[in-house]
Coordinates of C-alpha atoms and ligand atoms in Angstrom, one line a residue:
Chain A
X26 CA 29.0 26.7 31.8
X27 CA 29.5 29.3 29.1
X28 CA 31.1 26.6 27.0
X29 CA 27.9 24.6 27.1
X30 CA 25.9 27.6 26.3
X31 CA 28.0 28.6 23.3
X32 CA 28.1 25.1 22.0
X33 CA 24.3 24.8 22.2
X34 CA 23.8 28.2 20.8
X35 CA 26.0 27.8 17.8
X36 CA 24.9 24.3 16.9
X37 CA 21.3 25.4 17.1
X38 CA 22.0 28.5 15.1
X39 CA 23.6 26.6 12.4
X40 CA 20.8 24.0 12.4
X41 CA 18.2 26.7 12.4
X42 CA 19.8 28.5 9.5
X43 CA 20.0 25.3 7.5
X44 CA 16.5 24.3 8.4
X45 CA 15.3 27.7 7.3
X46 CA 17.0 27.3 4.0
X47 CA 15.4 23.9 3.5
X48 CA 11.9 25.2 4.3
X49 CA 12.4 28.1 1.9
X50 CA 13.6 25.8 -0.9
X51 CA 10.9 23.3 -0.1
X52 CA 8.2 25.9 -0.5
X53 CA 9.0 26.4 -4.1
X54 CA 10.6 23.1 -5.2
X55 CA 7.9 21.0 -3.7
X56 CA 5.1 23.2 -4.7
X57 CA 3.2 21.2 -7.3
X58 CA 0.3 23.6 -7.1
X59 CA -3.2 22.3 -7.7
X60 CA -3.5 19.2 -9.8
X61 CA -6.5 17.5 -11.3
X62 CA -7.3 13.9 -10.9
X63 CA -9.8 12.5 -13.3
X64 CA -11.5 9.4 -12.0
X65 CA -13.1 6.9 -14.4
X66 CA -13.4 9.6 -17.0
X67 CA -16.4 11.0 -15.2
X68 CA -15.4 12.7 -12.0
X69 CA -12.6 15.3 -11.7
X70 CA -11.2 16.5 -8.4
X71 CA -8.8 19.2 -7.7
X72 CA -6.2 18.5 -5.1
X73 CA -2.9 19.8 -3.7
X74 CA -0.1 17.9 -5.3
X75 CA 2.9 16.3 -3.5
X76 CA 1.4 13.5 -1.5
X77 CA 0.8 9.8 -2.3
X78 CA -2.3 9.1 -4.3
X79 CA -3.9 6.9 -1.6
X80 CA -3.9 9.8 0.9
X81 CA -4.8 12.4 -1.6
X82 CA -7.9 10.4 -2.5
X83 CA -8.7 9.7 1.1
X84 CA -8.6 13.5 1.8
X85 CA -11.3 13.8 -0.8
X86 CA -13.4 11.1 0.8
X87 CA -12.5 8.4 -1.7
X88 CA -11.3 5.3 0.2
X89 CA -9.1 2.8 -1.7
X90 CA -9.1 -0.4 0.4
X91 CA -5.8 -0.6 2.2
X92 CA -4.7 -3.1 4.9
X93 CA -1.3 -1.7 5.9
X94 CA -2.2 2.0 6.0
X95 CA 0.0 3.1 3.2
X96 CA 3.3 1.5 4.1
X97 CA 3.5 -0.5 0.9
X98 CA 3.4 -3.8 2.6
X99 CA -0.1 -5.2 1.9
X100 CA -0.5 -4.7 -1.8
X101 CA -4.2 -4.1 -1.5
X102 CA -4.4 -0.4 -2.5
X103 CA -4.2 -1.1 -6.3
X104 CA -5.4 1.5 -8.7
X105 CA -5.1 1.8 -12.4
X106 CA -3.2 4.9 -13.4
X107 CA -3.6 5.8 -17.1
X108 CA -1.2 8.8 -17.0
X109 CA 2.5 8.0 -17.2
X110 CA 3.8 8.4 -13.6
X111 CA 7.2 6.8 -14.2
X112 CA 8.7 3.4 -13.7
X113 CA 7.6 1.0 -11.0
X114 CA 9.2 1.5 -7.6
X115 CA 11.0 -1.4 -6.0
X116 CA 8.4 -1.2 -3.3
X117 CA 5.6 -1.9 -5.8
X118 CA 7.1 -4.7 -7.9
X119 CA 6.6 -7.5 -5.3
X120 CA 2.8 -7.0 -5.4
X121 CA 2.2 -6.4 -9.0
X122 CA 2.1 -9.2 -11.6
X123 CA 3.3 -8.9 -15.2
X124 CA -0.3 -8.8 -16.4
X125 CA -1.2 -6.0 -14.0
X126 CA 1.9 -4.0 -15.1
X127 CA 0.6 -4.2 -18.7
X128 CA -2.6 -2.6 -17.4
X129 CA -0.8 0.1 -15.5
X130 CA -2.0 -1.1 -12.1
X131 CA 0.0 0.7 -9.4
X132 CA 0.0 0.8 -5.6
X133 CA -1.7 4.0 -4.8
X134 CA 0.2 4.5 -1.6
X135 CA 3.5 4.6 -3.5
X136 CA 2.6 6.8 -6.4
X137 CA 2.9 10.5 -5.7
X138 CA 0.5 13.0 -7.2
X139 CA 2.7 15.5 -9.0
X140 CA 0.8 16.4 -12.1
X141 CA -2.7 15.9 -13.6
X142 CA -3.6 12.3 -13.4
X143 CA -6.2 10.1 -14.9
X144 CA -7.1 7.0 -12.9
X145 CA -9.6 4.2 -12.9
X146 CA -11.0 2.7 -9.8
X147 CA -14.0 0.4 -9.3
X148 CA -17.1 2.6 -9.4
X149 CA -18.3 1.6 -6.0
X150 CA -15.2 3.1 -4.4
X151 CA -16.3 6.5 -5.5
X152 CA -19.1 6.2 -3.1
X153 CA -17.4 4.4 -0.3
X154 CA -16.9 6.3 2.9
X155 CA -15.4 5.9 6.3
X156 CA -17.8 5.3 9.1
X157 CA -17.6 5.4 12.9
X158 CA -20.1 3.3 14.7
X159 CA -20.9 2.1 18.2
X160 CA -21.3 -1.6 18.8
X161 CA -24.9 -1.8 19.9
X162 CA -25.5 -5.5 20.2
X163 CA -23.5 -8.7 20.0
X164 CA -25.8 -11.7 19.8
X165 CA -25.1 -15.4 19.3
X166 CA -27.1 -16.8 16.5
X167 CA -25.4 -20.2 16.6
X168 CA -22.5 -21.5 18.7
X169 CA -20.0 -20.0 16.2
X170 CA -21.8 -17.2 14.5
X171 CA -22.4 -13.8 16.0
X172 CA -24.8 -11.1 14.9
X173 CA -23.3 -7.7 15.3
X174 CA -25.4 -4.6 15.3
X175 CA -23.5 -1.3 14.6
X176 CA -25.2 2.0 15.2
X177 CA -23.7 4.7 13.0
X178 CA -22.3 7.8 14.7
X179 CA -20.6 9.5 11.9
X180 CA -21.9 9.8 9.3
X181 CA -25.2 8.9 10.7
X182 CA -26.6 7.1 7.7
X183 CA -25.3 4.8 5.0
X184 CA -26.6 4.1 1.5
X185 CA -25.9 0.7 0.1
X186 CA -27.3 -1.9 -2.1
X187 CA -28.5 -5.2 -0.6
X188 CA -25.6 -7.7 -1.0
X189 CA -22.7 -5.3 -0.6
X190 CA -20.0 -5.5 2.1
X191 CA -18.1 -3.2 4.4
X192 CA -14.5 -3.4 5.6
X193 CA -14.3 -3.5 9.4
X194 CA -11.2 -2.1 11.1
X195 CA -10.2 -4.2 14.0
X196 CA -8.1 -2.3 16.5
X197 CA -4.8 -3.9 17.7
X198 CA -5.2 -6.3 20.5
X199 CA -3.2 -9.0 22.3
X200 CA -0.3 -10.0 20.2
X201 CA -1.7 -8.3 17.1
X202 CA -0.1 -4.9 16.9
X203 CA -1.7 -3.6 13.7
X204 CA -5.1 -2.6 12.6
X205 CA -6.6 -5.6 10.8
X206 CA -9.2 -5.0 8.1
X207 CA -11.7 -7.6 7.1
X208 CA -14.7 -7.6 4.8
X209 CA -18.1 -8.6 6.0
X210 CA -21.4 -8.6 4.1
X211 CA -24.2 -6.4 5.5
X212 CA -27.1 -8.5 6.6
X213 CA -29.5 -5.8 7.4
X214 CA -31.7 -4.0 4.8
X215 CA -30.8 -0.8 3.0
X216 CA -33.9 0.9 4.2
X217 CA -32.5 0.8 7.7
X218 CA -30.0 3.6 7.2
X219 CA -28.7 4.3 10.7
X220 CA -27.6 0.8 11.6
X221 CA -26.0 -2.1 10.0
X222 CA -25.9 -5.7 11.0
X223 CA -23.1 -8.2 10.2
X224 CA -22.9 -11.9 10.7
X225 CA -19.5 -13.1 11.8
X226 CA -18.5 -16.7 12.1
X227 CA -15.5 -17.5 14.3
X228 CA -12.6 -18.6 12.1
X229 CA -10.2 -20.5 14.3
X230 CA -7.0 -18.5 14.5
X231 CA -8.6 -15.6 12.5
X232 CA -7.4 -12.2 13.8
X233 CA -10.6 -10.3 13.1
X234 CA -13.2 -12.9 14.0
X235 CA -11.3 -13.8 17.2
X236 CA -11.5 -10.2 18.2
X237 CA -15.2 -10.0 17.5
X238 CA -16.0 -13.2 19.3
X239 CA -13.7 -12.8 22.3
X240 CA -12.7 -9.2 22.8
X241 CA -15.3 -7.0 21.4
X242 CA -17.6 -5.3 23.9
X243 CA -21.0 -3.7 23.5
X244 CA -20.8 0.1 23.5
X245 CA -17.3 0.1 22.0
X246 CA -16.6 2.4 19.0
X247 CA -15.5 0.8 15.8
X248 CA -14.7 2.0 12.3
X249 CA -15.4 0.6 8.9
X250 CA -15.3 1.7 5.3
X251 CA -17.7 0.9 2.6
X252 CA -20.0 -0.1 1.0
X253 CA -18.1 -2.2 -1.5
X254 CA -19.0 -5.1 -3.8
X255 CA -20.6 -6.1 -7.0
X256 CA -22.9 -8.7 -5.5
X257 CA -26.4 -7.2 -5.7
X258 CA -29.7 -8.1 -7.3
X259 CA -30.1 -7.4 -11.0
X260 CA -33.4 -5.9 -11.8
X261 CA -35.1 -8.5 -14.1
X262 CA -38.1 -10.7 -13.9
X263 CA -36.1 -13.9 -13.8
X264 CA -36.7 -16.4 -11.0
X265 CA -34.0 -15.9 -8.3
X266 CA -32.3 -19.0 -7.0
X267 CA -30.4 -18.0 -3.9
X268 CA -28.0 -20.5 -2.1
X269 CA -26.1 -19.8 1.0
X270 CA -24.2 -21.7 3.7
X271 CA -23.2 -20.6 7.2
X272 CA -22.5 -16.8 7.4
X273 CA -23.2 -16.6 3.7
X274 CA -26.6 -16.0 5.0
X275 CA -25.8 -12.3 5.5
X276 CA -26.0 -10.8 2.0
X277 CA -28.8 -13.1 1.0
X278 CA -30.9 -12.1 4.0
X279 CA -30.4 -8.5 3.1
X280 CA -31.3 -9.1 -0.5
X281 CA -34.5 -11.0 0.3
X282 CA -35.8 -8.7 2.9
X283 CA -35.0 -5.7 0.7
X284 CA -37.1 -7.3 -2.1
X285 CA -39.9 -8.0 0.3
X286 CA -39.9 -4.4 1.5
X287 CA -40.0 -3.2 -2.0
X288 CA -43.1 -5.3 -2.6
X289 CA -41.6 -7.3 -5.4
X290 CA -44.2 -9.6 -6.9
X291 CA -43.0 -10.0 -10.5
X292 CA -40.4 -12.7 -9.7
X293 CA -40.2 -15.9 -7.9
X294 CA -37.5 -16.3 -5.2
X295 CA -36.1 -19.5 -3.9
X296 CA -33.7 -19.6 -1.0
X297 CA -31.7 -22.7 -0.2
X298 CA -29.8 -22.6 3.0
X299 CA -27.4 -25.4 3.8
X300 CA -26.0 -26.4 7.1
X301 CA -24.6 -29.5 8.7
X302 CA -26.9 -30.1 11.6
X303 CA -29.6 -28.2 13.5
X304 CA -27.0 -26.4 15.6
X305 CA -25.6 -24.7 12.5
X306 CA -29.1 -23.6 11.4
X307 CA -30.4 -20.1 12.2
X308 CA -33.0 -17.6 11.3
X309 CA -35.3 -20.4 10.2
X310 CA -38.4 -19.1 11.9
X311 CA -37.8 -15.7 10.4
X312 CA -37.7 -17.0 6.9
X313 CA -40.6 -19.5 7.5
X314 CA -42.7 -16.5 8.6
X315 CA -41.7 -14.6 5.5
X316 CA -42.7 -17.5 3.4
X317 CA -46.2 -17.4 4.8
X318 CA -46.6 -13.7 4.2
X319 CA -45.1 -13.5 0.8
X320 CA -46.4 -15.8 -2.0
X321 CA -43.5 -15.8 -4.4
X322 CA -40.9 -16.6 -1.7
X323 CA -39.8 -20.2 -0.9
X324 CA -37.4 -21.1 1.8
X325 CA -35.6 -24.5 1.8
X326 CA -33.3 -25.2 4.7
X327 CA -31.3 -28.4 4.3
X328 CA -29.1 -30.4 6.6
X329 CA -26.3 -32.5 5.3
X330 CA -25.7 -34.4 8.6
X331 CA -28.8 -34.2 10.8
X332 CA -28.2 -35.7 14.2
X333 CA -30.8 -38.1 15.5
X334 CA -31.7 -35.7 18.3
X335 CA -32.4 -33.0 15.8
X336 CA -35.7 -34.6 14.8
X337 CA -35.3 -33.0 11.4
X338 CA -38.0 -33.6 8.9
X339 CA -37.0 -31.1 6.3
X340 CA -34.7 -31.6 3.3
X341 CA -31.5 -33.6 3.9
X342 CA -28.4 -34.1 1.9
X343 CA -25.8 -31.9 0.4
X344 CA -27.1 -28.5 -0.6
X345 CA -26.1 -29.2 -4.2
X346 CA -28.3 -32.4 -4.3
X347 CA -31.2 -30.5 -2.8
X348 CA -30.7 -27.7 -5.3
X349 CA -30.5 -30.2 -8.2
X350 CA -33.7 -31.9 -7.1
X351 CA -35.7 -28.7 -6.8
X352 CA -34.4 -27.3 -10.1
X353 CA -35.4 -30.6 -11.8
X354 CA -38.8 -31.1 -10.2
X355 CA -40.2 -28.2 -8.3
X356 CA -39.1 -24.9 -9.9
X357 CA -40.9 -23.9 -13.1
X358 CA -38.6 -24.7 -16.0
X359 CA -39.9 -22.3 -18.6
X360 CA -39.0 -19.1 -16.8
X361 CA -35.5 -17.6 -17.0
X362 CA -33.5 -17.9 -13.9
X363 CA -30.6 -16.1 -12.0
X364 CA -28.4 -17.6 -9.4
X365 CA -27.2 -15.7 -6.3
X366 CA -24.7 -17.6 -4.2
X367 CA -22.8 -16.8 -1.1
X368 CA -20.6 -19.2 0.9
X369 CA -17.3 -21.1 0.8
X370 CA -15.5 -21.3 -2.6
X371 CA -16.1 -25.1 -2.6
X372 CA -19.9 -24.7 -2.2
X373 CA -20.1 -22.0 -4.8
X374 CA -18.2 -23.9 -7.4
X375 CA -20.3 -27.0 -6.8
X376 CA -23.5 -25.0 -7.0
X377 CA -22.4 -23.3 -10.3
X378 CA -22.0 -26.7 -11.8
X379 CA -25.5 -27.8 -10.7
X380 CA -27.0 -24.6 -12.0
X381 CA -25.3 -24.9 -15.3
X382 CA -26.4 -28.4 -15.9
X383 CA -29.9 -27.2 -15.2
X384 CA -29.7 -24.6 -17.9
X385 CA -28.9 -21.4 -15.9
X386 CA -26.2 -19.6 -18.0
X387 CA -23.0 -18.9 -16.1
X388 CA -23.1 -15.2 -16.7
X389 CA -26.5 -15.1 -14.9
X390 CA -24.9 -16.6 -11.7
X391 CA -23.7 -14.0 -9.3
X392 CA -21.7 -14.9 -6.2
X393 CA -19.7 -13.6 -3.3
X394 CA -17.0 -16.0 -2.4
X395 CA -15.3 -15.9 0.9
X396 CA -12.1 -17.7 1.3
Chain B
X18 CA 50.0 23.0 1.8
X19 CA 50.9 24.7 -1.3
X20 CA 49.6 22.7 -4.1
X21 CA 48.3 24.3 -7.2
X22 CA 44.5 23.9 -7.2
X23 CA 44.5 22.6 -10.7
X24 CA 47.0 20.0 -9.8
X25 CA 45.0 19.1 -6.8
X26 CA 42.0 18.8 -9.0
X27 CA 43.6 16.2 -11.3
X28 CA 45.2 14.4 -8.4
X29 CA 41.9 13.9 -6.7
X30 CA 40.3 12.6 -9.8
X31 CA 43.0 10.2 -10.7
X32 CA 46.0 9.6 -8.5
X33 CA 44.3 10.1 -5.2
X34 CA 40.9 9.0 -6.1
X35 CA 38.9 9.1 -2.8
X36 CA 37.2 5.8 -3.6
X37 CA 39.9 3.7 -5.0
X38 CA 42.8 4.9 -2.9
X39 CA 41.0 5.7 0.4
X40 CA 38.2 3.2 0.0
X41 CA 35.6 5.6 1.2
X42 CA 32.0 5.5 0.0
X43 CA 32.1 1.8 -0.8
X44 CA 28.6 0.7 0.1
X45 CA 26.6 2.7 -2.4
X46 CA 29.5 2.2 -4.9
X47 CA 28.9 -1.6 -4.8
X48 CA 25.2 -1.6 -4.7
X49 CA 24.3 1.0 -7.3
X50 CA 27.0 0.1 -9.8
X51 CA 24.7 -2.7 -11.2
X52 CA 23.1 -0.2 -13.5
X53 CA 24.8 2.4 -15.6
X54 CA 22.0 4.9 -15.5
X55 CA 21.6 5.1 -11.8
X56 CA 25.4 5.0 -11.3
X57 CA 25.5 8.1 -13.4
X58 CA 22.7 9.7 -11.4
X59 CA 24.3 8.9 -8.1
X60 CA 27.7 10.0 -9.4
X61 CA 26.2 13.4 -10.3
X62 CA 24.5 13.7 -6.9
X63 CA 27.7 12.8 -5.0
X64 CA 29.7 15.2 -7.0
X65 CA 27.2 18.0 -6.3
X66 CA 27.0 17.3 -2.6
X67 CA 30.8 16.9 -2.3
X68 CA 31.6 20.2 -4.0
X69 CA 28.9 22.2 -2.2
X70 CA 29.6 20.7 1.2
X71 CA 33.3 21.0 1.0
X72 CA 33.0 24.7 0.2
X73 CA 30.3 25.3 2.8
X74 CA 32.2 23.5 5.4
X75 CA 35.3 25.5 4.6
X76 CA 33.4 28.6 5.5
X77 CA 31.8 27.0 8.5
X78 CA 35.2 25.8 9.7
X79 CA 37.1 29.1 9.2
X80 CA 34.4 31.5 10.3
X81 CA 32.5 29.6 13.0
X82 CA 34.4 26.7 14.3
X83 CA 37.9 28.3 14.6
X84 CA 36.9 31.7 15.9
X85 CA 34.6 30.2 18.6
X86 CA 37.1 27.4 19.4
X87 CA 34.6 24.7 18.6
X88 CA 37.0 22.2 17.2
X89 CA 35.6 19.5 19.3
X90 CA 32.2 20.0 17.6
X91 CA 33.5 19.8 14.1
X92 CA 32.1 16.4 13.2
X93 CA 28.6 17.1 14.2
X94 CA 28.6 20.5 12.5
X95 CA 30.0 19.1 9.3
X96 CA 27.4 16.4 9.3
X97 CA 24.6 18.8 9.9
X98 CA 25.7 20.8 6.9
X99 CA 26.0 17.7 4.7
X100 CA 22.6 16.5 5.8
X101 CA 21.0 19.8 4.9
X102 CA 22.5 19.8 1.5
X103 CA 21.4 16.3 0.8
X104 CA 17.9 17.1 1.9
X105 CA 17.8 20.0 -0.5
X106 CA 19.3 17.8 -3.3
X107 CA 16.7 15.2 -2.6
X108 CA 13.8 17.6 -3.0
X109 CA 15.3 18.9 -6.3
X110 CA 15.9 15.5 -7.8
X111 CA 12.4 14.3 -6.8
X112 CA 11.1 17.3 -8.7
X113 CA 13.1 17.3 -11.8
X114 CA 13.7 13.6 -12.3
X115 CA 11.3 11.4 -10.4
X116 CA 12.6 8.2 -12.2
X117 CA 16.1 9.0 -11.0
X118 CA 14.7 9.6 -7.6
X119 CA 13.1 6.2 -7.6
X120 CA 16.1 4.3 -8.8
X121 CA 18.4 5.9 -6.3
X122 CA 15.9 5.1 -3.7
X123 CA 17.5 4.8 -0.3
X124 CA 21.0 5.7 -1.5
X125 CA 20.0 9.3 -2.0
X126 CA 19.3 10.0 1.7
X127 CA 22.3 7.8 2.5
X128 CA 24.6 10.2 0.8
X129 CA 24.3 12.0 4.1
X130 CA 26.3 9.3 5.7
X131 CA 28.4 8.5 2.7
X132 CA 31.9 8.5 4.3
X133 CA 33.5 9.8 1.1
X134 CA 31.7 13.1 1.6
X135 CA 32.6 13.5 5.2
X136 CA 36.1 12.2 4.4
X137 CA 36.7 14.9 1.8
X138 CA 35.6 17.6 4.2
X139 CA 37.8 16.3 6.9
X140 CA 40.8 16.0 4.6
X141 CA 40.2 19.5 3.5
X142 CA 40.3 20.7 7.0
X143 CA 43.2 18.5 8.1
X144 CA 45.4 19.5 5.2
X145 CA 44.5 23.1 5.6
X146 CA 43.4 23.8 2.1
X147 CA 42.5 27.3 1.0
X148 CA 39.1 28.1 -0.3
X149 CA 40.1 27.6 -3.9
X150 CA 41.9 24.4 -3.1
X151 CA 38.9 23.1 -1.3
X152 CA 36.6 23.9 -4.2
X153 CA 38.9 22.0 -6.6
X154 CA 39.5 19.2 -4.2
X155 CA 35.8 18.7 -3.5
X156 CA 34.9 18.9 -7.2
X157 CA 37.8 16.6 -8.2
X158 CA 36.9 14.0 -5.6
X159 CA 33.3 14.0 -6.6
X160 CA 34.2 13.6 -10.3
X161 CA 36.7 10.9 -9.3
X162 CA 34.0 9.0 -7.4
X163 CA 31.6 9.5 -10.4
X164 CA 34.3 8.2 -12.8
X165 CA 35.0 5.2 -10.6
X166 CA 31.3 4.2 -10.3
X167 CA 30.5 4.5 -14.0
X168 CA 33.7 2.6 -14.9
X169 CA 32.7 -0.1 -12.5
X170 CA 29.1 -0.1 -13.8
X171 CA 30.4 -0.5 -17.4
X172 CA 32.7 -3.3 -16.5
X173 CA 30.0 -5.1 -14.5
X174 CA 27.7 -4.9 -17.5
X175 CA 30.3 -6.8 -19.5
X176 CA 31.1 -9.2 -16.8
X177 CA 27.4 -10.1 -16.4
X178 CA 27.5 -11.8 -19.8
X179 CA 30.9 -13.4 -19.3
X180 CA 31.2 -17.1 -18.6
X181 CA 32.3 -16.9 -15.0
X182 CA 32.3 -19.7 -12.3
X183 CA 28.9 -19.6 -10.6
X184 CA 30.4 -19.0 -7.2
X185 CA 32.1 -15.9 -8.3
X186 CA 29.2 -14.3 -10.1
X187 CA 27.8 -11.1 -8.7
X188 CA 29.5 -9.6 -5.7
X189 CA 32.5 -11.8 -5.8
X190 CA 33.6 -10.7 -9.2
X191 CA 32.7 -7.1 -8.4
X192 CA 35.1 -7.2 -5.4
X193 CA 37.9 -8.6 -7.6
X194 CA 37.2 -6.0 -10.2
X195 CA 37.3 -3.2 -7.7
X196 CA 40.6 -4.5 -6.4
X197 CA 42.2 -4.5 -9.9
X198 CA 40.8 -1.0 -10.6
X199 CA 42.2 0.2 -7.3
X200 CA 45.6 -1.2 -8.2
X201 CA 45.5 0.6 -11.5
X202 CA 44.6 3.9 -9.9
X203 CA 47.2 3.5 -7.2
X204 CA 49.7 3.0 -9.9
X205 CA 49.6 6.8 -10.4
X206 CA 49.9 7.6 -6.8
X207 CA 53.6 8.5 -6.7
X208 CA 53.3 11.2 -9.4
X209 CA 51.7 13.9 -7.3
X210 CA 51.7 14.1 -3.5
X211 CA 48.6 15.7 -2.1
X212 CA 49.0 15.0 1.5
Ligands
FES413 S1 -1.8 0.5 1.4 FE1 -0.8 -1.4 1.8 S2 0.4 -1.5 0.0 FE2 -0.5 0.4 -0.3

């Protein structure tokens, strides 16, 4: 008995002594003091040194998108570090190309903050936050698209520009044991600050969309970060040509209703919405109503493969053909135009071609591609 | 054992090199020796840990383990001491040379389980070295390990550019090189007896 006691005691005493020594040494060796991080040459924050950049920034409310939670395995958390922070770590090199190395792009979860740093991040990230929300409503708008309404709990309001997106955190479920993060455009208007609405189309085999479609329940609490994105309306007088397909509806809906609310009357707005057949079409009545109330807005839904039972008497054909026809015959030629596109990469590329041949300069075409 | 500490020192660097005669500490030896700079850094780190832990463990052995009759616990106690020293070393390297810290990567914490280090401590205890002998033996073995790794790194650098059969390139040639190096070192082994 006493043998066990002595053994435990002595081993613990030695360990405690050594642990004490480590703590003592740690407190002065690892004390980097306060360091300054200058972001985009504009904002300077003072933080305690010693932790990875990703977490240091997050502690200051600046959220760099990250899909693996700082384990260096997703390569999403890239940040441009202008100060020399030493050579690339073996954990970084697989995710950073030669060109990015020349620009000093680093994985923020692998770079430790040890001295004053100067970094560059997309401006929007400076304003992105983490939100907690309750799933208020899940509604089918078509057989494969759901409209999700999220009521914000904390913080209670969100400021965003119509057209931007948020990153939804999907909790682990079924065989998926990690948090999945996916980006979805906000489809509600910015003036509604305590709720956001997302349109989510079921991608067969997609981890996040499967969750939303099959597992998510109303009243459940969910987290997201945002807002992100460069897709928003430029303030000019140019005629807006908006084209969307499927859940590409989301940002465009937000943009159009935002402009309507603001009482925009100086610019003409055309919205082409492409779908295969009637069952893929949604929100048509909503936009038809808007068209009646608002003189400068025109809504053109088009079906590429209308079924006989659809009794469709609107536009038919590929959205690019319809777009081409309208640009040539119906839309005033003399006015400058801007393109706003959201949909699959294939659709977007095809629309850009049509717009260019109809004289819309490429730099005036803004889009949000989802792959 | 009554060996002059200075003799013991030279013996542990050359004739009884811990790495090349006892083949302890091989894994980091082979993987880090690709690059001269990090070999140098690791050599330094191993030398430091070896010297410090051999001396510390000497005290621990003679003042704690023996008086309390804890001989059966010596492995675990020795390892705890080594782990603590490595932990401290890691913090210090991270602070003074982050780039070395990064290149050593996983091998720095792995010094904890580097068998050469525990080996030196155990030999020290087994052969009943005095404090001074332990100090010189620890330091000598560390320097010997360091010497062996930079020699290998230098040789590998040459070999990399040599026209070698494809199948032998890399680890194959490294093993052969280590073998020849070991033979060269063992060549001295009759000159001084340390055990
Ligand atoms: S957060 Fe995933 S790699 Fe940095």
